[in-house]
mmCIF file of C-alpha atoms and ligand atoms in Angstrom:
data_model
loop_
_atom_site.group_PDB
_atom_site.id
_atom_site.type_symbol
_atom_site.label_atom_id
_atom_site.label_comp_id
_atom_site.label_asym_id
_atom_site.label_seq_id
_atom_site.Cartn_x
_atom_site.Cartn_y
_atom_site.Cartn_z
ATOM 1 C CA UNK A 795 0.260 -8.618 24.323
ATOM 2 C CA UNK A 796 3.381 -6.547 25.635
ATOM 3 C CA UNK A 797 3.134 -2.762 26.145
ATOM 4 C CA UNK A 798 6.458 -1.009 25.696
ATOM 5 C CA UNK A 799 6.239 0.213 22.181
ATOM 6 C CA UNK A 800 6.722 4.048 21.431
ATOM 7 C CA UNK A 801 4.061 5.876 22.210
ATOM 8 C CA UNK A 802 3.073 6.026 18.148
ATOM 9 C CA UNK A 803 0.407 3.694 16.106
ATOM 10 C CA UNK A 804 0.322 3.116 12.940
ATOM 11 C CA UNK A 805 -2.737 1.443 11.141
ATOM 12 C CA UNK A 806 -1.876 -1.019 8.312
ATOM 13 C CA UNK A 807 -4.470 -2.141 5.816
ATOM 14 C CA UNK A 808 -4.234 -5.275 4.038
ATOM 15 C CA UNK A 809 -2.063 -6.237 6.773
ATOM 16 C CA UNK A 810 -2.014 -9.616 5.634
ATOM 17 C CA UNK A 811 -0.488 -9.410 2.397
ATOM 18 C CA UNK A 812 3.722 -10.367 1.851
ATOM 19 C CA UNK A 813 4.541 -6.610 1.415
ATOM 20 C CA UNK A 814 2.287 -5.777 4.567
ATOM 21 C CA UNK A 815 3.774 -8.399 6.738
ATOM 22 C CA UNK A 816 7.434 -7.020 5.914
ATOM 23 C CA UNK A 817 6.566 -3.439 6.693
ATOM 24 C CA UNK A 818 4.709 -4.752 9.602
ATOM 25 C CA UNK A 819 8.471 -6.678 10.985
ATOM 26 C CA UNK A 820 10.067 -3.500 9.688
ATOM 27 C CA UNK A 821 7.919 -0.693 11.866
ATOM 28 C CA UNK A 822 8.111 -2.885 15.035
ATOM 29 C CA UNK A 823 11.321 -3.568 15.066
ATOM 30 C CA UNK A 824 11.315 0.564 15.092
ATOM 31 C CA UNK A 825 8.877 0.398 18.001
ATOM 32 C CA UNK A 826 5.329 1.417 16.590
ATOM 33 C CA UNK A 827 2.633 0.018 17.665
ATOM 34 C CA UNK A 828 0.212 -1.433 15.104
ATOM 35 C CA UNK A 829 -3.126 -1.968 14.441
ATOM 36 C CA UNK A 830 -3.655 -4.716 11.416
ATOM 37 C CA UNK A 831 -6.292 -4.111 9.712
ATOM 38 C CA UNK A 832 -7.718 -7.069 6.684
ATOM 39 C CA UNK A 833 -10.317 -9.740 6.124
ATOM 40 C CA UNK A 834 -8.258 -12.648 7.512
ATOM 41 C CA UNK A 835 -8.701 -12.523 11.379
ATOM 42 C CA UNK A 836 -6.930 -15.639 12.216
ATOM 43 C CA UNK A 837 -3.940 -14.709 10.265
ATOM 44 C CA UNK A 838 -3.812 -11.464 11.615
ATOM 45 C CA UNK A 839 -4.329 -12.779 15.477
ATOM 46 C CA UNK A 840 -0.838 -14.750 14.647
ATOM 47 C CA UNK A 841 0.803 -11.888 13.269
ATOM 48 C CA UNK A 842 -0.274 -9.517 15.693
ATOM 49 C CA UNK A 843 0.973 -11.755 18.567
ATOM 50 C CA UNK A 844 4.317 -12.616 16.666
ATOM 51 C CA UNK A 845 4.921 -9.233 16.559
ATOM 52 C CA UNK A 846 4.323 -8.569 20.355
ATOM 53 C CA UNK A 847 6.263 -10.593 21.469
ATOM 54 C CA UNK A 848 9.258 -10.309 19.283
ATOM 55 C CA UNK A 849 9.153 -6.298 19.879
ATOM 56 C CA UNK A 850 7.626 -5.630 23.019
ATOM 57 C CA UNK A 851 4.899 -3.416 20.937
ATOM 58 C CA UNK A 852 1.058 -2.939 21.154
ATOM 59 C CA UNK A 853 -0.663 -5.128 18.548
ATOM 60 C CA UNK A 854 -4.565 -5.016 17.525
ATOM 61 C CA UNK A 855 -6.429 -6.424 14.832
ATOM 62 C CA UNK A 856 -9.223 -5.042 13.286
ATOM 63 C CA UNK A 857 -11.242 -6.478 10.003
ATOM 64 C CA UNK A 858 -11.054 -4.165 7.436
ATOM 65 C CA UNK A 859 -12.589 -4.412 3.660
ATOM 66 C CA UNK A 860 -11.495 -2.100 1.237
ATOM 67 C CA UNK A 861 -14.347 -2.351 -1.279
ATOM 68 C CA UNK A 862 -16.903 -1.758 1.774
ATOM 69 C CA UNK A 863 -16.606 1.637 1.425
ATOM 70 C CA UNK A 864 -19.724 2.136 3.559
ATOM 71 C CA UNK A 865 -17.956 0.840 7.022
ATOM 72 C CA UNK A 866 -14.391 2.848 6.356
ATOM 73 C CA UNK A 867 -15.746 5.603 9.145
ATOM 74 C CA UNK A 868 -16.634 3.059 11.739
ATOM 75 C CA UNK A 869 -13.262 1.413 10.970
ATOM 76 C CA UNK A 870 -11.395 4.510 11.114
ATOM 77 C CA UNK A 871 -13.097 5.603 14.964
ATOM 78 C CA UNK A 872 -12.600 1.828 16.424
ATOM 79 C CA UNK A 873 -9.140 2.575 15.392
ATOM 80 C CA UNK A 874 -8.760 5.684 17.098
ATOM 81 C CA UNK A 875 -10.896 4.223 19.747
ATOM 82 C CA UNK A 876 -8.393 1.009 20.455
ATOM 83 C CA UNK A 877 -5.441 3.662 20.859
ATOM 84 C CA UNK A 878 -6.747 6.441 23.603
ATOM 85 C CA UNK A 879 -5.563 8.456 24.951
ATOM 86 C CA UNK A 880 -3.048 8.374 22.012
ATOM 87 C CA UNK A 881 -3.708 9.055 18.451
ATOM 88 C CA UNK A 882 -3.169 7.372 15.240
ATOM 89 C CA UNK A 883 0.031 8.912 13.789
ATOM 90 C CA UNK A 884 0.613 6.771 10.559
ATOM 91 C CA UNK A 885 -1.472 4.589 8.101
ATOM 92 C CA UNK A 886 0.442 2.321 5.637
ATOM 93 C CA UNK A 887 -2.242 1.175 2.809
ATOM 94 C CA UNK A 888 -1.010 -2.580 1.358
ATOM 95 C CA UNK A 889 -4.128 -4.063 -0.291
ATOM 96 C CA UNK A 890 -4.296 -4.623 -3.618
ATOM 97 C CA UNK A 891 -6.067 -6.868 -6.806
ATOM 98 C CA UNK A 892 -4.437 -7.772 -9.500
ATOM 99 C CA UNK A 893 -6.764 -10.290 -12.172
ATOM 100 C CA UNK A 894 -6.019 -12.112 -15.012
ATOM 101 C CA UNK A 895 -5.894 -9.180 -17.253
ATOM 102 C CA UNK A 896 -6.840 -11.123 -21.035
ATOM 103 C CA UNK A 897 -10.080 -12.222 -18.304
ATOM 104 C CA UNK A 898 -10.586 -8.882 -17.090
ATOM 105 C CA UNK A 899 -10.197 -7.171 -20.573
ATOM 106 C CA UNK A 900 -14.023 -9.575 -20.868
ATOM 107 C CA UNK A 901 -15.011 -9.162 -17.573
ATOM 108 C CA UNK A 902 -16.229 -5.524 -16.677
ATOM 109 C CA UNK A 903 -16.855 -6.490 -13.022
ATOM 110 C CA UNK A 904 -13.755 -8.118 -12.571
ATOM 111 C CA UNK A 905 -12.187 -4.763 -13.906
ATOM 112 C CA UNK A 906 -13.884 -2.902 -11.694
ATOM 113 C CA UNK A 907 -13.083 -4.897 -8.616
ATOM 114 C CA UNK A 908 -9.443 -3.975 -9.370
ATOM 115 C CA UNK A 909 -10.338 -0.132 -9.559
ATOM 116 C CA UNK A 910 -12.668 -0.581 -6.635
ATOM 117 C CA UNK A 911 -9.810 -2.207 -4.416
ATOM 118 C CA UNK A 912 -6.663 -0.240 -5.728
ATOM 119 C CA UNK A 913 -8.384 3.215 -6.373
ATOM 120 C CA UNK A 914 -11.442 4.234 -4.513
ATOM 121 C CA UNK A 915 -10.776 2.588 -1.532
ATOM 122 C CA UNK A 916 -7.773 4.787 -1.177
ATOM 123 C CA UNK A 917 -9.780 7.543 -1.695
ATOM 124 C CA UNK A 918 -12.585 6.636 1.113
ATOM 125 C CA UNK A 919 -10.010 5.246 3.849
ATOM 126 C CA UNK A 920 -6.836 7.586 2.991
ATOM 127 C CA UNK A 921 -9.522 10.501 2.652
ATOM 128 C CA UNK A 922 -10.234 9.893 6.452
ATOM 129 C CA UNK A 923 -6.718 9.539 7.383
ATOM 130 C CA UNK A 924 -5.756 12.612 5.128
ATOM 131 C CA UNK A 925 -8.591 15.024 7.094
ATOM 132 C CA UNK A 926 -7.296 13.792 10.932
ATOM 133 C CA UNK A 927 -3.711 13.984 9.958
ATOM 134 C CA UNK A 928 -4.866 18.273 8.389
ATOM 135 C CA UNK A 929 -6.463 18.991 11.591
ATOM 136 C CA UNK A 930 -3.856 17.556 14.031
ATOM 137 C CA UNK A 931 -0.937 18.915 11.921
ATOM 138 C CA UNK A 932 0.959 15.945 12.088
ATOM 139 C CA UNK A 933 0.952 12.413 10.594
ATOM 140 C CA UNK A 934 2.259 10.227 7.879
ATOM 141 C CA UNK A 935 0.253 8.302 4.934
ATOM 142 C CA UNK A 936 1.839 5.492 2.678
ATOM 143 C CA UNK A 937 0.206 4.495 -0.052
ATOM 144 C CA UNK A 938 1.411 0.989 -2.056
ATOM 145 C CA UNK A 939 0.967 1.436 -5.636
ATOM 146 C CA UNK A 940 3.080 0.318 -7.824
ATOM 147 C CA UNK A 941 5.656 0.446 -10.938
ATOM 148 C CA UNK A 942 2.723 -0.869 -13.840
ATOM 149 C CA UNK A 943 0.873 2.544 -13.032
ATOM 150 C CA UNK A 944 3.984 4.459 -14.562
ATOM 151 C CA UNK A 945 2.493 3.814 -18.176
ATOM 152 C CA UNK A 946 -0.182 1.767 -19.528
ATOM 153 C CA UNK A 947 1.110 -1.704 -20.880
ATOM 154 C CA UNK A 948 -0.812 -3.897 -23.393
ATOM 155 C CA UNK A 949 -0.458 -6.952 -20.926
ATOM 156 C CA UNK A 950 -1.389 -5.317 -17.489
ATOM 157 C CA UNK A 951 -3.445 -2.160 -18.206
ATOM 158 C CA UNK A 952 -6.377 -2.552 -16.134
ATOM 159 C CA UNK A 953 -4.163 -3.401 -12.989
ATOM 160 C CA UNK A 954 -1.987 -0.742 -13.984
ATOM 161 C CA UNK A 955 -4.716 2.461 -14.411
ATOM 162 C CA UNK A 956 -5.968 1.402 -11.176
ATOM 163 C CA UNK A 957 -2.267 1.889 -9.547
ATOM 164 C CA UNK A 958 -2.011 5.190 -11.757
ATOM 165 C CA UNK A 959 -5.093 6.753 -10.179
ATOM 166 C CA UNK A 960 -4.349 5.985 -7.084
ATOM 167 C CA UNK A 961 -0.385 7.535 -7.620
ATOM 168 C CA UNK A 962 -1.825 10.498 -8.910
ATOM 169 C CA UNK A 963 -4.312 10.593 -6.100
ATOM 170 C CA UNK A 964 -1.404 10.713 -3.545
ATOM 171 C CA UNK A 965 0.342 13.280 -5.383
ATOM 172 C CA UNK A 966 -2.565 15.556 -5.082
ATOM 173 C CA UNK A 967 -2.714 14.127 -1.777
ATOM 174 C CA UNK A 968 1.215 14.777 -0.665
ATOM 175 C CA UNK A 969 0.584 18.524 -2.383
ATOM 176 C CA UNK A 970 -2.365 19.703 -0.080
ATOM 177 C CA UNK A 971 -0.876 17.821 3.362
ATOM 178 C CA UNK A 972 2.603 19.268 3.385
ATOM 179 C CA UNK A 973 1.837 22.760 4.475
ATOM 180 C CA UNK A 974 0.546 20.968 7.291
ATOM 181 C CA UNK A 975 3.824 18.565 8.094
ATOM 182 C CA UNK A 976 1.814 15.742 7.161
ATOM 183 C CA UNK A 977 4.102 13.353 5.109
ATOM 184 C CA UNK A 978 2.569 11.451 2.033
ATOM 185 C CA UNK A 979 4.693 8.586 0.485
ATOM 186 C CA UNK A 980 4.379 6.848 -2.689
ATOM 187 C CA UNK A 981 5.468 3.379 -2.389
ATOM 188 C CA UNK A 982 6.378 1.869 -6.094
ATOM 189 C CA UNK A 983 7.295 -1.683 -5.963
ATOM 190 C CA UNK A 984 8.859 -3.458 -9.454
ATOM 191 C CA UNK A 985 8.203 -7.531 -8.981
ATOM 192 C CA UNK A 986 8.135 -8.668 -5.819
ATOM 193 C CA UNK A 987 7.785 -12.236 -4.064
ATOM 194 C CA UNK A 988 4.348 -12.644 -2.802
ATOM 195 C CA UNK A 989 0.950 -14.613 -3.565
ATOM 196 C CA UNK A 990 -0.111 -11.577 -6.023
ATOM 197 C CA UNK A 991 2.888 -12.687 -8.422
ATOM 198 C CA UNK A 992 3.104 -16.333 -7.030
ATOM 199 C CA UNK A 993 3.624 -18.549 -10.645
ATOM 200 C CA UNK A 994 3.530 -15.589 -12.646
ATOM 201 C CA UNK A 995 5.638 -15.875 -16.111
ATOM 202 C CA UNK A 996 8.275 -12.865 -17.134
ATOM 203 C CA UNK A 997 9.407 -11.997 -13.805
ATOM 204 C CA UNK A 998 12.946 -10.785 -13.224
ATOM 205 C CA UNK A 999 14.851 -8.632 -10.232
ATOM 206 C CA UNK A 1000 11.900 -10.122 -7.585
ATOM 207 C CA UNK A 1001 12.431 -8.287 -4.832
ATOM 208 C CA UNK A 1002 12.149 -9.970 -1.109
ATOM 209 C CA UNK A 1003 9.466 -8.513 0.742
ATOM 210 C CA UNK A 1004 11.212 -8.140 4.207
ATOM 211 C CA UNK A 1005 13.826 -5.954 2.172
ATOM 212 C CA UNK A 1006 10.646 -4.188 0.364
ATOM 213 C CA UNK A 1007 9.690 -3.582 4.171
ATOM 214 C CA UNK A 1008 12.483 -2.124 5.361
ATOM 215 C CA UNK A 1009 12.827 -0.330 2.788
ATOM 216 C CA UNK A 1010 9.464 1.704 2.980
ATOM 217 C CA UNK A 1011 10.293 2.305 6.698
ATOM 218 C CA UNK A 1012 13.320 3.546 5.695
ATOM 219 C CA UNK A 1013 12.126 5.796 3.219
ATOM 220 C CA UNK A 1014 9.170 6.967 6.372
ATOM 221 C CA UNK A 1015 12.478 8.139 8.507
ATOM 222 C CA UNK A 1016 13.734 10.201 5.660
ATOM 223 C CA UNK A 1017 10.416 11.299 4.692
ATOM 224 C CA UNK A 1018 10.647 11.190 1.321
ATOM 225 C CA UNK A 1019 7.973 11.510 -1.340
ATOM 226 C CA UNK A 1020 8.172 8.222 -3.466
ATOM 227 C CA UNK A 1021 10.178 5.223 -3.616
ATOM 228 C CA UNK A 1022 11.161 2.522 -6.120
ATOM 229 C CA UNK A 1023 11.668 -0.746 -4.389
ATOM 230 C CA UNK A 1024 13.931 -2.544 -5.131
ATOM 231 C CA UNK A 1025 15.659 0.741 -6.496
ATOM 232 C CA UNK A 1026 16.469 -0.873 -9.179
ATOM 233 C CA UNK A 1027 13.118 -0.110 -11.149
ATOM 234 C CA UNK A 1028 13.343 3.805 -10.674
ATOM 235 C CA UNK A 1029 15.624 3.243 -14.114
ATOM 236 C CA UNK A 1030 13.747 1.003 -15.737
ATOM 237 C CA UNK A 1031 10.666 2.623 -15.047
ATOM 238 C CA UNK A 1032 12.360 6.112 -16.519
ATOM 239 C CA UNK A 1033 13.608 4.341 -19.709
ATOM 240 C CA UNK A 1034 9.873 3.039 -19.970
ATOM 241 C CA UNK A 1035 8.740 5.998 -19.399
ATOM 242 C CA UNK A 1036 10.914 7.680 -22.250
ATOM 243 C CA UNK A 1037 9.931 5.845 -25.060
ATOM 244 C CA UNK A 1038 8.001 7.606 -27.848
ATOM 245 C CA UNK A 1039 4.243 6.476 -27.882
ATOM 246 C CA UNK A 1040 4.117 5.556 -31.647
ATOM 247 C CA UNK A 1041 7.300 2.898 -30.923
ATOM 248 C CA UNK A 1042 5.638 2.430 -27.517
ATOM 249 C CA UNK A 1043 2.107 0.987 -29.255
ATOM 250 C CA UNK A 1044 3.869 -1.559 -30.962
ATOM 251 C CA UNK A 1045 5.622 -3.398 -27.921
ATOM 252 C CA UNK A 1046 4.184 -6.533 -26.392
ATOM 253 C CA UNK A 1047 4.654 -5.637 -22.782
HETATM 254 N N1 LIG B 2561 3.951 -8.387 -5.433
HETATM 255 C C1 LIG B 2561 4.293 -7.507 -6.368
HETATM 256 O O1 LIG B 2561 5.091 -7.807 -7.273
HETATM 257 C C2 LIG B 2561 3.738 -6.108 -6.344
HETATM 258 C C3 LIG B 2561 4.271 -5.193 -7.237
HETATM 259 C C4 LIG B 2561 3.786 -3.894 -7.230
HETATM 260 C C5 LIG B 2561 2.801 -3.528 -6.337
HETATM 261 N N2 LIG B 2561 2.277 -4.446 -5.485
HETATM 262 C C6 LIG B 2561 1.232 -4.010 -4.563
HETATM 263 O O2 LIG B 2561 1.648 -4.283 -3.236
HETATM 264 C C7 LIG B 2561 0.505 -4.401 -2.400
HETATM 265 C C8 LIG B 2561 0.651 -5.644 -1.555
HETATM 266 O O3 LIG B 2561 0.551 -6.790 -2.407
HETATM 267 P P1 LIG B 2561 1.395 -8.113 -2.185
HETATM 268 O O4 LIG B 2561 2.361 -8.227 -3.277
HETATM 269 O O5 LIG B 2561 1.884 -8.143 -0.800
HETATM 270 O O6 LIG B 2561 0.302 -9.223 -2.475
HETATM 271 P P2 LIG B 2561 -0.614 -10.146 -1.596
HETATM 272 O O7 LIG B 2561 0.206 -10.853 -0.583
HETATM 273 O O8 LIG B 2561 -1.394 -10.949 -2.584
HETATM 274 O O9 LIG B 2561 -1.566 -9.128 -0.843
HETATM 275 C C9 LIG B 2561 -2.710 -8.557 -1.334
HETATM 276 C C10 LIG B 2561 -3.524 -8.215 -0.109
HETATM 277 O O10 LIG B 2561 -4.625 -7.389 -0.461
HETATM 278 C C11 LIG B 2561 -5.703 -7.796 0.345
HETATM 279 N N3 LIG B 2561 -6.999 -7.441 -0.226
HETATM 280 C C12 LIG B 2561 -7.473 -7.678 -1.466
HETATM 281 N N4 LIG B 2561 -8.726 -7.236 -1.574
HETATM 282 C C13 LIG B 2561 -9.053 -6.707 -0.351
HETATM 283 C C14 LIG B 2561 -10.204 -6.110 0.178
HETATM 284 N N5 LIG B 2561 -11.322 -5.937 -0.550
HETATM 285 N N6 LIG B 2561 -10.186 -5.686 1.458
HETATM 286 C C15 LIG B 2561 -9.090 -5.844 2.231
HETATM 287 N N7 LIG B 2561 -7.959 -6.422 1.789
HETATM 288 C C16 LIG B 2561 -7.947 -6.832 0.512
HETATM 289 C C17 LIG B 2561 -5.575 -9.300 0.427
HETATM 290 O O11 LIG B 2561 -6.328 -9.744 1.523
HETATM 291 P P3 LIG B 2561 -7.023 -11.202 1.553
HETATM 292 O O12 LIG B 2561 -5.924 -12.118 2.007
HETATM 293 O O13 LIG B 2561 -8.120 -11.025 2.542
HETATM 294 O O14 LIG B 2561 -7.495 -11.485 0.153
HETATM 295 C C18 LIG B 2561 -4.073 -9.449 0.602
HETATM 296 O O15 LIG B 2561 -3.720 -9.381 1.962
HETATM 297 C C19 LIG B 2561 -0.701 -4.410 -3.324
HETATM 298 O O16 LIG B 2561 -1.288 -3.135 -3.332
HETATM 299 C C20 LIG B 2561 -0.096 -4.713 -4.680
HETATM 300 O O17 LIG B 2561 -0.889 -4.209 -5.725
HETATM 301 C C21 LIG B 2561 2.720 -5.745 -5.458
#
């Protein structure tokens, strides 16, 4: 591993999914070193090491499970533990679940994994980050949810309550941290090309997830609030959004 990165660390959970591994290129390239948190060590390793040496940053892996909610603490201190003296000034959460929702709608426990994964972990691990980022006055969350939690849809409401709770959680979340300076941002991707959507019918406008990437480390510069990528689905989503619920009920979305 190489050691010239910037001084800042940003944890990144999930850190092996497509959307991940372009924020991951993204933030090095902008020299921040990162730790990779997820449940695939031997992907990670490679990662990790790609990224070192292509950016000259710090790179650690640590395994991370969102649904263990138990060993977020522990995970949260070996992170700031790997980094001293310096601190952990970002965390970028990329994990998701997505089922089969006809499967899920018979299913409870597969429904629950999806709220479990998408919804209370963020709670748990983003509630840790949220307190440390309060007391140092500084810091910035990201939170991946997505465009299906703008409105409940006959063929993806499970998936998409999950990604609702956890928007309105960083809402809440973006409300209490910016007296503080601590930025909260609301990442809202429309379709984009990973193995979460890999042979899925319907899709149109996939977006590439190196552009999805840059795109959220854009939008961490700027510090903005939330962000449709690709932009694209911050109209669609608001002419979704608009129509009346009794025309609404009757679409087979
Ligand atoms: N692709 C899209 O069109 C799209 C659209 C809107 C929002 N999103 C959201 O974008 C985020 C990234 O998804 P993606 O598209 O990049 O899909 P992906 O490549 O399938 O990534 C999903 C990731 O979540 C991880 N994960 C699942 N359960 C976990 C758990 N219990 N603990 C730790 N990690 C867990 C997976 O890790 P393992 O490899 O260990 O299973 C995988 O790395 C997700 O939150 C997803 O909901 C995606």
């Amino acid at each position: 591993m190489m050691d010239k990165g910037s001084g800042k660390n940003v944890i990144i959970l999930g850190a092996g999914s497509g959307i991940a591994k372009g924020v991951a290129r993204a933030l090095a390239a902008r020299q921040f070193n990162l730790i990779l948190g997820g449940r695939d060590m031997e992907d990670l390793e490679v990662s990790g090491r790609d990224l070192a040496i292509r950016h000259g940053v710090r790179t650690f892996v640590e395994p991370f499970d969102a649904a263990d909610f138990d060993s977020h603490p522990t995970f949260f201190d070996r992170c700031r533990a790997l980094v001293e003296p310096g601190q952990i000034d970002g965390v970028v959460l990329c994990h998701g679940f997505m089922a089969d929702q006809k499967e899920a709608e018979r299913n409870f426990h597969l429904a629950r994994k999806m709220v479990d994964v998408n919804f209370t972990s963020a709670i748990s691990i983003l509630g840790l980050a949220a307190n440390y980022f309060e007391e140092r006055g500084s810091g910035f969350i990201v939170g991946v949810s997505s465009v299906a939690g703008d409105r409940g849809r006959m063929s993806n409401y499970l998936y998409g309550s999950s990604k609702a709770g956890l928007s309105a959680f960083l809402s809440g979340l973006r409300a209490r941290l910016q007296k503080r300076g601590v930025q909260v941002l609301t990442v809202k991707p429309g379709f984009v090309d990973t193995s979460m959507t890999w042979g899925l019918p319907g899709l149109f406008l996939v977006g590439d997830p190196d552009a999805v990437g840059e795109s959220i480390a854009r939008a961490i510069e700027r510090r903005r609030n939330v962000l449709y990528t690709p932009w694209m689905w911050w109209g669609i989503m608001s002419i979704i959004r608009s129509v009346p619920e009794f025309v609404f009920k009757r679409t087979k979305i």
